[in-house]
Amino acid sequence: MALQVHLEGEQSMVFNEHDILERVAVDERTSQTMLTKFFQMNNKDGHAKDLKCLYKDFPQHFVWNATHRIWEPRQRRSTIGRLTAVHSTQGEKYYLRMLLMHVKGPMSYESLKHIGSRTASTFREVAEILGLLKTDDSAEQCLLEVVSFQMPYTLRHLFALILVHVVPPNPILLWQKFEPYLSEDIFKDKSLSPEQTRLKVLQLIDSYQQYMGKHLADFKIPVPNTDDFSIQRDTQEIEAELDIKVSTEDIASVALLNAHQRFVYIKIINSIDNDIPGAFFIDGSGGTGKTFLYKALLATVRSKGEIALATVSCGIAASILPGGRTAHSQFKIPIDENNDSGCNVNKQSNSARLIKQARLIIWDEATMAKKYAIECFDKLLRDIMDSDTVFGGKVVVFGGDFCQTIPVVVKGYKEDYISASLVKSYVWNHLEKLHLVENMRAYLDKPFSEFLLSLGNGTLPCFDDSRIVLPHHLTMAFVDDQSSLFALINSVFPDLTAFGLHSLHTINRAILTTKNDFVYEINNLLMTQFPGIEHRYLSYDETIDQSKQAEHEDFLHSLESRSLPTHELILKVNSPIILLRNLNPREGLCNETRLICLGVAPNVIHALITVGNHTGKQVFLPKISLQCSNSNIYIVPFKRTQFPIRLCFAMTINKTQGQTLDFVGLYLKEPVFGHGQLYVALSRAKTANDVRVLVKPSLDE
């Protein structure tokens, strides 16, 4: 059903040519339209007030009687509403339509201009406040909202992040306006002159940006032309690595290594101490202590004042290792595998000097990396080290779990539990394979550990060629979709109010499932049960080709992608969230980092990191412009400006690789893709008592 959109008093009116116009003009019935009656229904009709729905959803519950010009309760099947198209050149009418697409249950034109305690003068202003339009002062508003927290250290990080990811229109003006707040703590040092204070603040911001591949000069912010600043810029990347704190726990972990871990540790450390080139691959199933071993190796090298680089294939695993970064970020590996230029690291750059000085390089989750990425890395090291030896003669340690790799089917040949990318890489035969076999994660539950090992190795008995029978004590009885899902939710989150304390213990629980659609379903369901006030954030979606904006705007809002935030984001204070982009890996803001939402404001989210080496750190997240990494999947390429986060009561199985959870709920509305995916999900837990699996029976069962 096409729904009319018009400004107040500008609706079309139909009358007979012989009617007296004066009477037509004052005839209330003739002047009524679908829109004006929609407002009236929301104001007076009890059913409509309870529904509080969008204009486009109104025809699902009411039918338009064109003769009497009224909405009547619908008796038959529902109808889908579509608002008549309005071009952006039509000004306020265009912004009115935008609001009608997003504001539920408005009672009048005037009510659309009220947002909380604020009253806007135009529909455009309302759209800007709701985030439906991109504004030039969004970066400024974001910083203003954070200034009240009086946290200059965190504010400097946010300022650097905004310059890189938000790209404000006037960075110099932004710096001049917020310099006093950015310098507040350093200004208290009376031994520094105002010029020295400014220099130090600029140095700090520039150092933060370096890890994001930028410098202040890229944003035309003038920096002092001094030797100190130049030297600091040239050495800060190396100094930052040398300054990584080595915890006493990681040093002590060397003495706690089991026999297999100690064998691998001694072999690698001997290669480093004796300057012997070494390329190793540590193969260990989930829970065998690969991360524990990595931390021991990193601590040993760094405690001697030497450089060890910790990299991983996925973002969340990077936050678990001290000083961890993604391999793509550390070595500037191009995302496009058809790119023949190799890693974007100049041989004379600071990054190249850092890599050259590194005594040890670790690359975890290598089984998840693509073949071309590892080969690019090999070529980079050969170039930097001026050596034809594999990996330039450096000591390089790869690690991973082949059991987690989803089976690959190539021309009918099933390569079970083998990473086709890594094994087919020409460097594979040059790696010395080392194995960890003792499951340390599940050492309290040996039968569970043995079950996981059999599942990962593919040795469990199967029926119907591929199905296995899960142990009865892991599963829950399926009754029906709704009640069974609620039972699983209650098992994983028995007390949602516990999140009100933003406990790092309660955040370490999750429901895992196979598809993003199921993740959205569970997260939305849990958010309705979660205590607190809802805060609603709407994205600004824009087509890359601006001439197509008005034509496709509604369609863009409906699009979902696993790499993009949703158009409508509902948050509550203390709700668990997950980051969708590598904003600043050095500060713990990696793709897939889990956080707790501590506070909300129109332009910034205040959050607490809950996993990895940066656990307990408070951060601020701005809205940024994001584009799907694979834009070819959409007919209309577009960008979405939104907070780069999602809820994470539930997650897809693949987002938990490399992590340990206190409690795992596994929701299999559909079968897993392969045994490797099931293995990943179950091996996140320490014991069988920490797992509950809900399987929906297939139709043929």
XYZ file of C-alpha atoms in Angstrom:
701
model
C 0.000 0.000 0.000
C 1.380 3.400 -1.014
C 1.267 5.766 1.969
C 0.986 9.508 1.462
C 3.677 11.866 2.752
C 3.060 15.625 2.922
C 3.905 18.596 5.081
C 1.293 20.130 7.355
C -1.429 21.848 5.303
C 0.127 20.797 1.998
C -1.888 17.663 1.323
C -3.652 17.111 -1.993
C -7.454 17.433 -1.904
C -9.987 15.878 -4.295
C -13.295 17.642 -5.033
C -15.864 18.018 -7.805
C -15.446 20.853 -10.255
C -18.798 22.398 -9.225
C -18.095 22.287 -5.449
C -17.862 25.591 -3.636
C -14.192 26.011 -2.779
C -14.817 27.884 0.454
C -16.734 24.892 1.778
C -14.164 22.411 0.495
C -11.400 24.270 2.303
C -13.093 23.979 5.701
C -14.445 20.446 5.227
C -12.461 18.446 7.765
C -13.342 15.086 6.214
C -12.116 16.131 2.751
C -8.805 17.380 4.148
C -8.066 14.162 6.041
C -5.303 11.939 4.612
C -3.691 8.652 5.511
C -0.967 10.582 7.358
C -3.163 12.973 9.343
C -5.460 10.119 10.385
C -2.365 8.077 11.327
C -1.436 10.866 13.744
C -4.987 10.963 15.128
C -5.110 7.197 15.636
C -1.834 7.292 17.607
C -3.331 10.048 19.761
C -6.817 8.627 20.436
C -7.132 4.948 19.463
C -6.172 2.584 22.299
C -5.015 -0.233 20.012
C -2.848 2.089 17.917
C -1.352 3.647 21.047
C -0.427 0.195 22.376
C 1.124 -0.819 19.050
C 3.166 2.395 18.731
C 4.359 1.314 15.314
C 5.997 2.977 12.337
C 3.892 4.571 9.614
C 4.979 1.909 7.107
C 3.864 -0.867 9.509
C 0.418 0.641 10.175
C -1.285 -1.223 7.252
C -0.374 -4.513 8.923
C -2.926 -3.696 11.638
C -5.369 -1.250 10.009
C -6.953 -0.830 6.575
C -7.581 2.543 4.902
C -11.234 3.251 4.065
C -10.900 5.725 1.184
C -14.625 6.525 1.127
C -14.855 7.651 4.736
C -11.165 8.591 4.989
C -10.497 6.621 8.160
C -8.317 3.763 9.321
C -10.289 0.680 10.363
C -9.135 -2.467 12.199
C -7.854 -5.024 9.728
C -9.743 -8.321 9.565
C -7.880 -10.032 6.748
C -4.182 -10.642 6.106
C -1.844 -7.741 6.628
C -0.551 -5.411 3.924
C 2.958 -4.026 3.572
C 3.147 -0.231 3.568
C 5.468 1.825 1.360
C 5.921 5.556 1.772
C 5.706 7.551 -1.447
C 9.131 8.564 -2.731
C 10.429 12.041 -1.954
C 13.639 13.479 -3.421
C 16.237 15.151 -1.224
C 15.765 18.410 -3.148
C 12.264 18.700 -1.634
C 13.722 19.882 1.654
C 11.578 19.497 4.767
C 9.243 17.031 3.069
C 12.230 14.734 2.484
C 13.273 14.944 6.150
C 9.670 14.391 7.283
C 9.595 11.157 5.292
C 12.914 10.169 6.870
C 11.460 10.637 10.357
C 8.277 8.736 9.516
C 10.474 5.784 8.532
C 12.103 5.713 11.995
C 9.930 7.367 14.665
C 7.308 5.080 16.191
C 3.793 6.236 17.102
C 4.030 9.998 16.385
C 0.866 11.909 17.353
C 1.346 15.031 15.248
C 3.789 16.925 13.069
C 4.855 18.833 16.152
C 5.465 15.673 18.191
C 8.060 14.593 15.630
C 10.146 17.616 16.630
C 10.380 16.567 20.294
C 13.385 14.386 21.130
C 13.585 13.680 24.836
C 13.858 17.039 26.558
C 14.850 18.822 23.334
C 12.591 20.534 20.793
C 13.884 21.050 17.267
C 12.718 23.796 14.948
C 12.871 21.738 11.739
C 12.550 18.131 10.637
C 16.113 18.313 9.317
C 17.378 19.207 12.779
C 15.550 16.190 14.236
C 17.106 13.919 11.607
C 20.553 15.253 12.542
C 19.942 14.670 16.256
C 18.816 11.092 15.584
C 21.930 10.435 13.509
C 20.039 9.999 10.250
C 22.151 12.721 8.669
C 25.891 13.169 8.769
C 26.852 16.475 10.351
C 30.117 18.387 10.067
C 30.367 18.870 13.836
C 29.934 15.222 14.880
C 33.623 14.943 15.877
C 33.382 18.111 17.950
C 30.198 16.931 19.661
C 31.813 13.576 20.413
C 34.791 15.229 22.124
C 32.544 17.643 24.037
C 30.606 14.691 25.461
C 33.857 13.092 26.697
C 35.406 16.262 28.148
C 33.097 16.044 31.164
C 34.777 12.759 32.201
C 38.029 14.693 32.811
C 40.232 11.890 31.480
C 42.917 13.649 29.349
C 44.820 10.409 28.669
C 41.734 8.718 27.209
C 40.693 11.929 25.458
C 44.023 12.016 23.581
C 43.464 8.468 22.378
C 39.963 9.389 21.238
C 41.244 12.510 19.468
C 43.797 10.434 17.535
C 41.156 7.849 16.690
C 38.707 10.520 15.468
C 41.289 12.048 13.128
C 41.970 8.656 11.534
C 38.532 7.042 11.441
C 36.049 9.949 11.503
C 38.112 12.378 9.363
C 36.672 15.717 10.585
C 36.453 18.560 8.029
C 38.779 20.908 9.967
C 41.331 19.030 12.119
C 43.326 22.173 12.948
C 40.284 23.951 14.358
C 39.421 20.809 16.347
C 42.939 20.739 17.836
C 42.845 24.426 18.745
C 39.487 24.082 20.468
C 40.381 21.019 22.538
C 44.086 21.611 23.206
C 43.451 22.762 26.821
C 41.511 19.555 27.607
C 44.046 17.333 25.830
C 46.884 18.960 27.803
C 45.208 19.208 31.198
C 47.235 16.569 33.071
C 50.572 17.413 31.422
C 50.041 21.146 32.024
C 50.157 20.422 35.762
C 53.858 19.572 35.395
C 55.307 22.990 36.314
C 58.750 21.995 35.018
C 57.440 22.196 31.438
C 56.926 25.458 29.575
C 53.710 25.946 27.540
C 55.689 25.171 24.374
C 57.125 21.989 25.894
C 53.667 20.935 27.085
C 52.255 21.408 23.580
C 55.169 19.445 22.095
C 54.647 16.531 24.484
C 50.899 16.353 23.803
C 51.480 16.415 20.048
C 54.120 13.693 20.396
C 51.704 11.468 22.312
C 48.874 11.927 19.806
C 51.260 11.357 16.901
C 52.525 8.134 18.509
C 48.964 6.820 18.908
C 48.278 7.562 15.264
C 51.413 5.815 14.083
C 49.924 2.481 15.089
C 46.943 3.322 12.891
C 49.208 4.114 9.924
C 48.917 7.916 10.143
C 50.689 11.006 11.499
C 49.482 14.452 12.574
C 51.060 15.907 9.455
C 48.573 13.892 7.374
C 45.823 16.071 8.854
C 47.689 19.365 8.328
C 48.095 19.880 12.082
C 51.369 21.822 12.449
C 53.972 20.026 14.535
C 57.081 21.649 15.981
C 60.028 21.369 13.629
C 62.448 20.218 16.289
C 65.062 17.496 16.453
C 63.337 16.025 19.510
C 60.078 15.563 17.647
C 61.798 14.027 14.588
C 63.878 11.637 16.698
C 60.851 10.640 18.753
C 58.864 9.882 15.593
C 61.690 7.791 14.128
C 62.165 5.689 17.255
C 58.734 5.571 18.896
C 57.637 2.302 17.266
C 60.753 0.498 18.463
C 60.595 2.156 21.878
C 56.945 1.183 22.246
C 57.845 -2.473 21.692
C 60.714 -2.239 24.178
C 58.396 -0.578 26.711
C 55.864 -3.435 26.731
C 55.568 -4.496 30.355
C 56.513 -8.086 31.109
C 54.261 -9.384 33.856
C 55.607 -11.465 36.703
C 52.956 -14.092 35.855
C 54.354 -14.508 32.330
C 57.912 -14.776 33.643
C 56.796 -17.360 36.195
C 54.927 -19.332 33.519
C 58.239 -20.679 32.178
C 58.566 -22.876 35.252
C 54.982 -24.115 34.853
C 55.294 -25.471 31.308
C 54.385 -29.135 30.881
C 56.774 -31.552 29.177
C 55.558 -30.924 25.621
C 55.482 -27.157 26.081
C 58.954 -27.148 27.624
C 60.388 -29.152 24.719
C 59.030 -26.600 22.238
C 60.115 -23.670 24.426
C 63.733 -24.869 24.726
C 63.995 -25.553 21.003
C 62.818 -22.053 20.059
C 64.834 -20.203 22.736
C 67.995 -22.092 21.698
C 67.515 -20.892 18.115
C 67.192 -17.299 19.352
C 70.133 -17.430 21.769
C 72.444 -19.055 19.214
C 71.328 -16.918 16.234
C 70.156 -19.998 14.356
C 67.412 -19.364 11.745
C 64.243 -21.223 12.647
C 60.763 -21.507 11.229
C 58.396 -23.499 13.427
C 54.758 -24.501 13.380
C 53.143 -25.363 16.741
C 50.165 -27.629 16.190
C 47.896 -27.996 19.195
C 44.199 -28.567 19.690
C 42.107 -26.080 21.674
C 43.176 -25.946 25.315
C 46.662 -27.435 24.920
C 48.240 -24.191 26.109
C 49.487 -22.515 22.931
C 48.755 -19.028 24.292
C 50.402 -19.933 27.613
C 53.516 -21.014 25.701
C 53.522 -17.873 23.529
C 53.411 -15.658 26.623
C 56.359 -17.546 28.124
C 58.380 -17.093 24.907
C 57.496 -13.394 24.630
C 58.314 -12.772 28.294
C 61.696 -14.496 28.016
C 62.795 -12.459 24.999
C 61.412 -9.132 26.233
C 62.840 -9.523 29.728
C 66.304 -9.445 28.106
C 65.553 -6.039 26.563
C 65.026 -7.538 23.101
C 62.103 -7.209 20.694
C 59.510 -9.945 20.161
C 56.544 -9.325 17.852
C 53.215 -10.993 18.659
C 50.790 -11.235 15.755
C 47.646 -13.224 15.001
C 45.292 -13.788 12.090
C 42.172 -12.499 13.869
C 41.574 -9.394 15.957
C 40.274 -10.858 19.204
C 43.219 -13.218 19.570
C 45.547 -10.196 19.213
C 44.148 -8.668 22.392
C 44.986 -11.831 24.351
C 48.743 -11.592 23.707
C 50.792 -8.771 25.319
C 51.571 -6.253 22.575
C 49.533 -8.311 20.129
C 48.493 -7.016 16.700
C 46.896 -8.561 13.661
C 49.393 -9.778 11.089
C 47.746 -7.631 8.417
C 48.257 -4.553 10.605
C 51.817 -5.356 11.715
C 53.175 -6.316 8.298
C 50.865 -4.152 6.131
C 49.638 -7.206 4.197
C 47.196 -6.102 1.476
C 43.593 -7.229 1.966
C 43.181 -7.893 -1.749
C 44.936 -11.176 -2.507
C 45.156 -10.192 -6.167
C 47.459 -7.343 -5.172
C 50.901 -8.174 -6.566
C 52.703 -5.348 -4.770
C 53.300 -7.349 -1.592
C 53.415 -5.909 1.938
C 53.233 -2.139 2.106
C 56.396 -1.743 4.218
C 59.174 0.442 2.862
C 62.588 -1.078 3.435
C 63.829 2.198 4.940
C 60.781 2.761 7.169
C 60.481 2.568 10.952
C 58.326 -0.542 10.583
C 61.068 -2.259 8.595
C 63.678 -1.332 11.233
C 61.412 -2.757 13.934
C 60.950 -6.046 12.067
C 64.692 -6.269 11.384
C 65.521 -5.855 15.088
C 62.929 -8.405 16.223
C 64.505 -11.533 17.703
C 61.250 -13.489 17.616
C 58.060 -13.219 15.554
C 54.962 -15.179 16.574
C 51.950 -15.607 14.265
C 49.072 -17.358 16.044
C 45.929 -18.761 14.378
C 48.001 -19.200 11.210
C 45.674 -21.968 10.045
C 43.068 -19.239 9.532
C 45.360 -17.167 7.299
C 45.225 -17.221 3.535
C 48.057 -18.656 1.533
C 48.961 -15.366 -0.128
C 49.243 -13.580 3.268
C 51.903 -15.996 4.538
C 53.769 -15.863 1.248
C 53.690 -12.040 1.304
C 55.134 -12.175 4.829
C 57.935 -14.480 3.662
C 58.819 -12.126 0.791
C 58.801 -9.144 3.154
C 61.275 -10.751 5.562
C 63.579 -11.851 2.735
C 63.589 -8.284 1.407
C 64.183 -6.596 4.792
C 66.916 -9.052 5.813
C 68.549 -9.170 2.328
C 68.401 -12.954 2.490
C 67.082 -15.746 0.265
C 66.546 -17.952 3.327
C 62.939 -18.743 4.150
C 61.526 -15.901 6.319
C 64.798 -14.061 5.907
C 66.556 -16.277 8.444
C 64.450 -14.899 11.321
C 63.101 -17.061 14.157
C 59.413 -17.270 13.254
C 56.812 -19.281 15.158
C 53.454 -20.082 13.580
C 50.711 -21.710 15.602
C 47.222 -23.038 15.108
C 44.756 -25.858 15.426
C 43.917 -27.805 12.290
C 40.894 -29.278 14.024
C 39.264 -25.834 13.988
C 39.583 -25.507 10.233
C 36.332 -26.056 8.379
C 36.678 -28.868 5.812
C 37.304 -27.622 2.288
C 35.731 -29.380 -0.673
C 37.687 -29.002 -3.906
C 36.436 -30.807 -7.017
C 34.751 -33.434 -4.894
C 37.825 -34.094 -2.769
C 37.229 -33.400 0.919
C 40.362 -32.190 2.695
C 39.249 -32.975 6.238
C 40.741 -30.784 8.973
C 43.473 -29.429 6.746
C 44.034 -25.727 6.154
C 44.202 -25.664 2.387
C 45.747 -22.171 2.408
C 48.638 -22.920 4.741
C 49.419 -26.459 3.597
C 49.433 -25.419 -0.060
C 51.748 -22.480 0.641
C 55.270 -23.066 -0.642
C 56.684 -22.258 2.826
C 54.890 -25.177 4.496
C 57.659 -27.687 3.811
C 60.208 -25.337 5.403
C 58.446 -25.300 8.770
C 59.506 -27.584 11.590
C 56.314 -29.099 13.022
C 56.017 -29.230 16.798
C 53.023 -30.670 18.638
C 51.190 -29.969 21.901
C 48.862 -32.781 22.938
C 47.944 -32.300 26.615
C 44.674 -30.384 27.061
C 45.326 -27.870 29.850
C 42.007 -26.045 29.459
C 39.970 -29.142 30.309
C 42.423 -30.765 32.738
C 39.708 -30.772 35.416
C 37.512 -32.961 33.200
C 39.531 -35.677 31.467
C 36.541 -37.427 29.807
C 35.477 -34.087 28.294
C 39.031 -33.480 27.116
C 39.157 -36.902 25.441
C 35.775 -36.322 23.819
C 36.991 -32.994 22.366
C 40.141 -34.622 21.038
C 38.126 -37.369 19.314
C 35.728 -34.775 17.896
C 38.578 -32.640 16.589
C 40.406 -35.597 15.077
C 37.232 -36.853 13.430
C 37.388 -40.247 15.160
C 33.925 -40.192 16.816
C 31.453 -42.759 15.461
C 29.188 -41.287 12.783
C 25.831 -42.232 11.307
C 24.262 -41.033 8.048
C 27.863 -40.442 6.862
C 28.436 -37.264 8.883
C 26.271 -37.052 12.018
C 27.509 -37.763 15.526
C 25.693 -38.313 18.808
C 26.508 -35.766 21.481
C 26.783 -37.010 25.063
C 23.442 -36.750 26.824
C 24.792 -34.619 29.687
C 25.795 -31.854 27.216
C 22.398 -31.475 25.569
C 19.045 -29.958 26.480
C 15.661 -31.395 25.535
C 13.998 -29.594 22.637
C 10.305 -28.840 23.195
C 9.533 -25.995 20.811
C 11.429 -23.021 19.377
C 10.416 -20.448 21.958
C 10.399 -22.328 25.252
C 13.562 -24.281 24.401
C 15.474 -21.121 23.486
C 14.348 -19.441 26.715
C 15.564 -22.488 28.660
C 18.993 -22.209 27.008
C 19.125 -18.479 27.751
C 18.330 -19.105 31.407
C 21.103 -21.706 31.607
C 23.712 -19.334 30.228
C 22.437 -16.141 31.885
C 20.635 -17.210 35.048
C 20.712 -13.661 36.437
C 20.857 -10.834 33.911
C 20.928 -8.253 36.697
C 24.432 -9.501 37.507
C 25.565 -7.589 34.432
C 24.481 -4.475 36.301
C 27.718 -4.777 38.254
C 29.616 -4.983 34.912
C 31.452 -7.998 36.321
C 34.245 -9.342 34.137
C 33.114 -12.803 35.205
C 29.565 -12.550 33.938
C 30.669 -11.128 30.576
C 32.627 -14.326 29.951
C 29.457 -16.228 29.090
C 27.951 -16.453 25.618
C 25.499 -18.286 23.400
C 27.214 -19.509 20.236
C 25.426 -20.323 17.030
C 26.077 -20.879 13.349
C 24.543 -17.893 11.520
C 24.295 -14.166 12.034
C 20.506 -14.314 11.647
C 20.304 -16.518 14.756
C 22.719 -14.202 16.574
C 20.461 -11.193 15.899
C 17.414 -13.128 17.073
C 18.996 -14.071 20.406
C 20.601 -10.684 21.042
C 17.319 -8.855 20.403
C 15.460 -11.249 22.676
C 17.971 -10.831 25.498
C 18.028 -7.053 25.146
C 14.289 -6.917 25.832
C 14.901 -8.853 29.086
C 18.016 -6.931 30.092
C 17.372 -4.349 32.846
C 17.758 -0.650 32.086
C 16.650 2.111 29.731
C 16.902 1.557 25.992
C 19.053 3.917 23.945
C 18.362 3.809 20.207
C 20.978 4.758 17.608
C 20.201 4.966 13.898
C 22.863 4.830 11.199
C 23.344 7.222 8.318
C 23.501 5.146 5.145
C 24.750 6.741 1.936
C 25.271 5.358 -1.548
C 28.747 5.750 -3.004
C 27.045 7.263 -6.055
C 25.194 10.189 -4.445
C 22.730 10.445 -7.337
C 21.182 7.154 -6.163
C 20.720 8.176 -2.513
C 17.004 9.066 -2.559
C 16.156 6.038 -4.679
C 17.823 3.448 -2.424
C 17.823 4.967 1.079
C 15.053 2.742 2.513
C 16.669 -0.309 0.954
C 20.076 0.508 2.480
C 18.578 0.656 5.977
C 17.332 -2.930 5.573
C 20.729 -4.380 4.618
C 22.624 -6.524 7.114
C 26.228 -7.680 6.953
C 28.370 -9.536 9.474
C 31.067 -6.870 9.046
C 28.745 -3.889 9.559
C 26.742 -2.673 12.561
C 22.965 -2.757 12.260
C 21.035 0.290 11.032
C 19.142 0.373 14.320
C 21.352 -0.243 17.352
C 19.631 -0.688 20.731
C 21.887 -0.389 23.795
C 21.467 -0.375 27.550
C 24.059 0.546 30.145
C 26.127 -2.521 31.137
C 25.063 -4.547 28.091
C 27.836 -6.641 26.479
C 29.068 -5.457 23.063
C 31.650 -6.568 20.515
C 33.845 -4.366 18.317
C 33.591 -4.762 14.523
C 36.763 -2.971 13.400
C 40.456 -2.739 14.204
C 40.370 0.815 15.564
C 43.626 0.773 17.531
C 44.999 -2.731 18.228
C 47.842 -1.341 20.320
C 45.292 -0.037 22.820
C 43.183 -3.196 22.797
C 40.601 -1.987 20.263
C 40.745 -4.958 17.891
C 38.063 -6.423 15.688
C 35.985 -8.844 17.828
C 37.111 -7.375 21.175
C 34.352 -7.817 23.766
C 33.422 -4.853 25.956
C 30.784 -3.682 28.421
C 28.828 -0.526 27.647
C 29.406 1.706 30.678
C 27.660 4.817 29.381
C 25.945 6.264 26.345
C 25.713 9.707 24.760
C 24.444 10.852 21.345
C 27.909 10.762 19.725
C 30.064 8.519 21.909
C 29.949 5.187 23.744
C 31.859 4.774 27.017
C 33.003 1.153 27.314
C 35.186 -1.222 29.317
C 37.427 -3.819 27.642
C 36.689 -7.239 29.137
C 39.104 -9.627 27.405
C 42.788 -9.973 26.798
C 45.781 -8.015 27.956
C 43.799 -4.755 28.161
C 41.054 -6.061 30.446
C 39.695 -3.287 32.642
C 40.731 -0.411 30.369
C 38.084 2.261 29.769
C 37.700 3.512 26.195
C 35.471 5.833 24.180
C 34.055 4.848 20.801
C 32.820 7.365 18.193
C 30.574 6.785 15.221
C 32.638 6.056 12.117
C 31.951 5.493 8.447
C 32.179 1.822 7.481
C 31.970 0.005 4.185
C 31.499 -3.717 3.691
C 34.851 -5.366 2.963
C 33.227 -7.230 0.080
C 31.186 -4.497 -1.603
C 30.527 -6.735 -4.602
C 27.826 -8.619 -2.691
C 25.585 -5.537 -2.833
C 23.968 -4.212 -5.994
C 24.268 -0.695 -4.580
C 27.676 0.024 -2.953
C 27.167 2.087 0.186
C 28.716 3.356 3.429
C 27.178 3.200 6.894
C 27.995 5.698 9.652
C 27.296 4.083 12.998
C 29.019 2.973 16.190
C 31.247 0.024 15.086
C 29.739 -2.419 17.584
C 27.084 -5.096 18.026
C 25.514 -6.745 21.028
C 27.281 -9.953 22.041
C 25.079 -11.949 24.370
C 25.262 -14.290 21.375
C 28.029 -14.659 18.779
C 28.810 -16.789 15.790
C 31.057 -19.738 16.622
C 33.951 -18.448 14.527
C 34.203 -15.220 16.573
C 35.344 -17.159 19.651
C 38.422 -18.874 18.263
C 41.378 -18.699 20.617
C 39.258 -17.830 23.664
C 38.170 -19.558 26.850
C 34.652 -18.937 28.177
C 33.281 -19.625 31.631
C 30.019 -20.937 30.198
C 29.032 -21.857 26.639
C 25.497 -22.234 25.334
C 25.412 -23.738 21.850
C 22.251 -23.090 19.804
C 22.016 -25.351 16.741
C 18.865 -24.268 14.985
C 20.536 -25.720 11.916
C 23.389 -28.261 11.767
C 26.957 -26.983 11.975
C 28.867 -26.744 8.713
C 31.373 -29.366 9.826
C 32.811 -31.158 12.826
C 35.569 -28.542 12.992
C 33.018 -25.822 13.719
C 31.385 -27.921 16.438
C 34.828 -28.575 17.902
C 35.553 -24.834 18.043
C 32.319 -24.170 19.953
C 32.640 -26.951 22.546
C 36.357 -26.465 23.148
C 35.769 -22.923 24.448
C 34.655 -24.460 27.783
C 36.811 -25.945 30.524
C 34.496 -28.757 31.623
C 31.367 -30.506 30.415
C 29.431 -28.762 33.198
C 30.186 -25.441 31.497
C 28.386 -26.408 28.287
C 24.744 -26.686 27.249
C 23.759 -27.607 23.701
C 20.297 -27.073 22.216
C 19.739 -28.908 18.939
C 16.582 -28.400 16.931
C 15.627 -31.766 15.393
C 15.498 -31.853 11.613
C 12.206 -32.595 9.852
C 13.264 -36.152 8.985
C 13.912 -37.090 12.628
